[in-house]
Amino acid sequence: MQAFTIKTNKSDYPFLVIADGFKSAVEVLHQQGIYDTNIISVQQMEAVKSDHILIEEWLTDREVLREEVSRELQEAMPKWMPEPAGAAGGADRDIYLIRTSKGNYFTSKCIGGNNHYLVLDTLEQLPGLPKED
């Protein structure tokens, strides 16, 4: 068994993966919905010369891990914000995506009225874009 620390763009913290080798460690992440495009780095930790490795049960529970990753992702995801009254903004470019009603959206330099909005720059946090752009 070998231990790997794997950094991904899905978490601020590296994953500790114990597997038979590099490929097996990456496959463990694939089973959790984390794919090659999400992996930033893989480092093998100091070799362990024992096949007697004990792990707390909750660390191997997929549902617990899924909930922890989901919670972390939810905190980082862009969220619709209410603009209950008044106005905000005045930038030199359209930086807000405004929702006036279901299916009705527009971009604007400022926010006004009783609408919900997203700051467009927060959309950069959504998965799928290369990190180096």
PDB file of C-alpha atoms in Angstrom:
ATOM      1  CA  MET A   1       0.000   0.000   0.000  1.00  0.00           C
ATOM      2  CA  GLN A   2       1.120   3.516  -0.766  1.00  0.00           C
ATOM      3  CA  ALA A   3      -0.141   6.865   0.494  1.00  0.00           C
ATOM      4  CA  PHE A   4      -0.679   9.821  -1.851  1.00  0.00           C
ATOM      5  CA  THR A   5      -1.640  13.435  -1.271  1.00  0.00           C
ATOM      6  CA  ILE A   6      -3.697  14.654  -4.196  1.00  0.00           C
ATOM      7  CA  LYS A   7      -4.548  18.332  -4.655  1.00  0.00           C
ATOM      8  CA  THR A   8      -7.643  19.129  -6.724  1.00  0.00           C
ATOM      9  CA  ASN A   9      -9.640  22.161  -7.739  1.00  0.00           C
ATOM     10  CA  LYS A  10     -12.612  20.613  -5.893  1.00  0.00           C
ATOM     11  CA  SER A  11     -11.199  21.278  -2.425  1.00  0.00           C
ATOM     12  CA  ASP A  12      -8.916  23.725  -0.648  1.00  0.00           C
ATOM     13  CA  TYR A  13      -7.349  20.751   1.119  1.00  0.00           C
ATOM     14  CA  PRO A  14      -5.491  17.811  -0.442  1.00  0.00           C
ATOM     15  CA  PHE A  15      -7.025  14.350  -0.411  1.00  0.00           C
ATOM     16  CA  LEU A  16      -5.127  11.583   1.362  1.00  0.00           C
ATOM     17  CA  VAL A  17      -5.518   8.435  -0.739  1.00  0.00           C
ATOM     18  CA  ILE A  18      -4.202   5.021   0.233  1.00  0.00           C
ATOM     19  CA  ALA A  19      -3.958   2.665  -2.725  1.00  0.00           C
ATOM     20  CA  ASP A  20      -1.762   0.053  -4.386  1.00  0.00           C
ATOM     21  CA  GLY A  21      -0.257   2.577  -6.808  1.00  0.00           C
ATOM     22  CA  PHE A  22      -0.645   5.856  -8.669  1.00  0.00           C
ATOM     23  CA  LYS A  23      -3.323   4.600 -11.082  1.00  0.00           C
ATOM     24  CA  SER A  24      -5.338   3.060  -8.259  1.00  0.00           C
ATOM     25  CA  ALA A  25      -5.158   6.316  -6.284  1.00  0.00           C
ATOM     26  CA  VAL A  26      -6.511   8.299  -9.243  1.00  0.00           C
ATOM     27  CA  GLU A  27      -9.269   5.705  -9.761  1.00  0.00           C
ATOM     28  CA  VAL A  28     -10.326   6.215  -6.120  1.00  0.00           C
ATOM     29  CA  LEU A  29     -10.885   9.891  -6.942  1.00  0.00           C
ATOM     30  CA  HIS A  30     -12.799   8.978 -10.120  1.00  0.00           C
ATOM     31  CA  GLN A  31     -15.195   6.943  -7.961  1.00  0.00           C
ATOM     32  CA  GLN A  32     -15.855  10.124  -5.955  1.00  0.00           C
ATOM     33  CA  GLY A  33     -16.668  12.155  -9.075  1.00  0.00           C
ATOM     34  CA  ILE A  34     -13.273  13.851  -9.232  1.00  0.00           C
ATOM     35  CA  TYR A  35     -11.634  13.470 -12.638  1.00  0.00           C
ATOM     36  CA  ASP A  36      -8.239  14.060 -14.246  1.00  0.00           C
ATOM     37  CA  THR A  37      -9.178  17.623 -15.225  1.00  0.00           C
ATOM     38  CA  ASN A  38      -9.779  18.372 -11.518  1.00  0.00           C
ATOM     39  CA  ILE A  39      -6.385  17.049 -10.349  1.00  0.00           C
ATOM     40  CA  ILE A  40      -3.698  19.672  -9.744  1.00  0.00           C
ATOM     41  CA  SER A  41      -0.937  17.435  -8.327  1.00  0.00           C
ATOM     42  CA  VAL A  42      -0.257  13.944  -6.986  1.00  0.00           C
ATOM     43  CA  GLN A  43       2.561  13.294  -4.524  1.00  0.00           C
ATOM     44  CA  GLN A  44       3.535   9.956  -3.091  1.00  0.00           C
ATOM     45  CA  MET A  45       4.155  10.151   0.620  1.00  0.00           C
ATOM     46  CA  GLU A  46       6.978   8.325   2.328  1.00  0.00           C
ATOM     47  CA  ALA A  47       6.643   4.609   1.644  1.00  0.00           C
ATOM     48  CA  VAL A  48       4.846   2.553   4.263  1.00  0.00           C
ATOM     49  CA  LYS A  49       6.263  -0.945   4.665  1.00  0.00           C
ATOM     50  CA  SER A  50       3.204  -2.522   6.170  1.00  0.00           C
ATOM     51  CA  ASP A  51       0.071  -4.189   4.932  1.00  0.00           C
ATOM     52  CA  HIS A  52      -1.495  -3.703   8.369  1.00  0.00           C
ATOM     53  CA  ILE A  53      -3.126  -0.308   7.908  1.00  0.00           C
ATOM     54  CA  LEU A  54      -6.188   0.550   9.971  1.00  0.00           C
ATOM     55  CA  ILE A  55      -8.511   3.372   8.956  1.00  0.00           C
ATOM     56  CA  GLU A  56     -11.422   4.786  10.927  1.00  0.00           C
ATOM     57  CA  GLU A  57     -14.689   3.628   9.395  1.00  0.00           C
ATOM     58  CA  TRP A  58     -16.061   7.132   8.696  1.00  0.00           C
ATOM     59  CA  LEU A  59     -13.010   7.862   6.518  1.00  0.00           C
ATOM     60  CA  THR A  60     -14.061   5.144   4.080  1.00  0.00           C
ATOM     61  CA  ASP A  61     -17.778   5.963   4.076  1.00  0.00           C
ATOM     62  CA  ARG A  62     -18.560   7.311   0.589  1.00  0.00           C
ATOM     63  CA  GLU A  63     -21.671   9.167   1.701  1.00  0.00           C
ATOM     64  CA  VAL A  64     -19.788  11.067   4.427  1.00  0.00           C
ATOM     65  CA  LEU A  65     -17.022  12.008   1.979  1.00  0.00           C
ATOM     66  CA  ARG A  66     -19.573  13.050  -0.651  1.00  0.00           C
ATOM     67  CA  GLU A  67     -21.326  15.284   1.886  1.00  0.00           C
ATOM     68  CA  GLU A  68     -18.038  16.909   2.950  1.00  0.00           C
ATOM     69  CA  VAL A  69     -16.968  17.630  -0.639  1.00  0.00           C
ATOM     70  CA  SER A  70     -20.476  18.850  -1.484  1.00  0.00           C
ATOM     71  CA  ARG A  71     -20.491  21.218   1.508  1.00  0.00           C
ATOM     72  CA  GLU A  72     -17.105  22.637   0.475  1.00  0.00           C
ATOM     73  CA  LEU A  73     -18.275  23.111  -3.091  1.00  0.00           C
ATOM     74  CA  GLN A  74     -21.526  24.748  -1.997  1.00  0.00           C
ATOM     75  CA  GLU A  75     -19.587  27.394  -0.078  1.00  0.00           C
ATOM     76  CA  ALA A  76     -17.482  28.223  -3.147  1.00  0.00           C
ATOM     77  CA  MET A  77     -20.326  28.227  -5.700  1.00  0.00           C
ATOM     78  CA  PRO A  78     -21.783  31.510  -6.924  1.00  0.00           C
ATOM     79  CA  LYS A  79     -25.164  32.266  -5.376  1.00  0.00           C
ATOM     80  CA  TRP A  80     -28.068  34.436  -6.450  1.00  0.00           C
ATOM     81  CA  MET A  81     -28.203  37.455  -4.173  1.00  0.00           C
ATOM     82  CA  PRO A  82     -31.309  39.574  -3.533  1.00  0.00           C
ATOM     83  CA  GLU A  83     -31.392  43.304  -4.183  1.00  0.00           C
ATOM     84  CA  PRO A  84     -34.480  44.154  -2.113  1.00  0.00           C
ATOM     85  CA  ALA A  85     -34.397  47.910  -2.659  1.00  0.00           C
ATOM     86  CA  GLY A  86     -32.160  50.683  -3.839  1.00  0.00           C
ATOM     87  CA  ALA A  87     -29.325  50.480  -6.320  1.00  0.00           C
ATOM     88  CA  ALA A  88     -25.703  49.404  -6.449  1.00  0.00           C
ATOM     89  CA  GLY A  89     -22.906  49.314  -8.982  1.00  0.00           C
ATOM     90  CA  GLY A  90     -21.782  51.878 -11.527  1.00  0.00           C
ATOM     91  CA  ALA A  91     -18.796  49.987 -12.938  1.00  0.00           C
ATOM     92  CA  ASP A  92     -17.214  50.595 -16.336  1.00  0.00           C
ATOM     93  CA  ARG A  93     -18.387  47.221 -17.674  1.00  0.00           C
ATOM     94  CA  ASP A  94     -21.355  44.882 -17.270  1.00  0.00           C
ATOM     95  CA  ILE A  95     -20.536  42.949 -14.112  1.00  0.00           C
ATOM     96  CA  TYR A  96     -23.975  41.798 -12.928  1.00  0.00           C
ATOM     97  CA  LEU A  97     -26.309  39.140 -14.287  1.00  0.00           C
ATOM     98  CA  ILE A  98     -29.763  40.192 -13.156  1.00  0.00           C
ATOM     99  CA  ARG A  99     -32.846  37.964 -12.936  1.00  0.00           C
ATOM    100  CA  THR A 100     -36.087  39.903 -13.127  1.00  0.00           C
ATOM    101  CA  SER A 101     -38.324  36.812 -13.236  1.00  0.00           C
ATOM    102  CA  LYS A 102     -38.108  33.138 -14.155  1.00  0.00           C
ATOM    103  CA  GLY A 103     -36.353  32.887 -17.523  1.00  0.00           C
ATOM    104  CA  ASN A 104     -35.716  36.644 -17.812  1.00  0.00           C
ATOM    105  CA  TYR A 105     -32.107  37.735 -17.404  1.00  0.00           C
ATOM    106  CA  PHE A 106     -29.907  40.620 -18.519  1.00  0.00           C
ATOM    107  CA  THR A 107     -26.445  41.990 -17.800  1.00  0.00           C
ATOM    108  CA  SER A 108     -25.900  45.421 -16.374  1.00  0.00           C
ATOM    109  CA  LYS A 109     -23.374  47.788 -14.835  1.00  0.00           C
ATOM    110  CA  CYS A 110     -25.674  48.413 -11.883  1.00  0.00           C
ATOM    111  CA  ILE A 111     -28.492  46.780  -9.934  1.00  0.00           C
ATOM    112  CA  GLY A 112     -31.811  48.339  -9.115  1.00  0.00           C
ATOM    113  CA  GLY A 113     -35.265  47.265  -8.112  1.00  0.00           C
ATOM    114  CA  ASN A 114     -36.481  44.114  -6.437  1.00  0.00           C
ATOM    115  CA  ASN A 115     -34.354  41.593  -8.395  1.00  0.00           C
ATOM    116  CA  HIS A 116     -31.789  38.858  -7.811  1.00  0.00           C
ATOM    117  CA  TYR A 117     -28.288  39.083  -9.236  1.00  0.00           C
ATOM    118  CA  LEU A 118     -24.946  37.311  -9.697  1.00  0.00           C
ATOM    119  CA  VAL A 119     -21.615  39.052  -9.926  1.00  0.00           C
ATOM    120  CA  LEU A 120     -20.338  37.744 -13.276  1.00  0.00           C
ATOM    121  CA  ASP A 121     -16.756  37.313 -12.026  1.00  0.00           C
ATOM    122  CA  THR A 122     -17.986  34.728  -9.496  1.00  0.00           C
ATOM    123  CA  LEU A 123     -18.919  32.460 -12.424  1.00  0.00           C
ATOM    124  CA  GLU A 124     -15.178  31.822 -12.849  1.00  0.00           C
ATOM    125  CA  GLN A 125     -15.487  29.495  -9.826  1.00  0.00           C
ATOM    126  CA  LEU A 126     -17.763  27.087 -11.708  1.00  0.00           C
ATOM    127  CA  PRO A 127     -16.116  23.807 -12.746  1.00  0.00           C
ATOM    128  CA  GLY A 128     -15.004  23.271 -16.316  1.00  0.00           C
ATOM    129  CA  LEU A 129     -12.674  26.219 -16.923  1.00  0.00           C
ATOM    130  CA  PRO A 130      -8.906  25.719 -16.926  1.00  0.00           C
ATOM    131  CA  LYS A 131      -7.339  27.312 -13.839  1.00  0.00           C
ATOM    132  CA  GLU A 132      -4.436  28.907 -15.747  1.00  0.00           C
ATOM    133  CA  ASP A 133      -6.596  31.244 -17.906  1.00  0.00           C
TER     134      ASP A 133
END
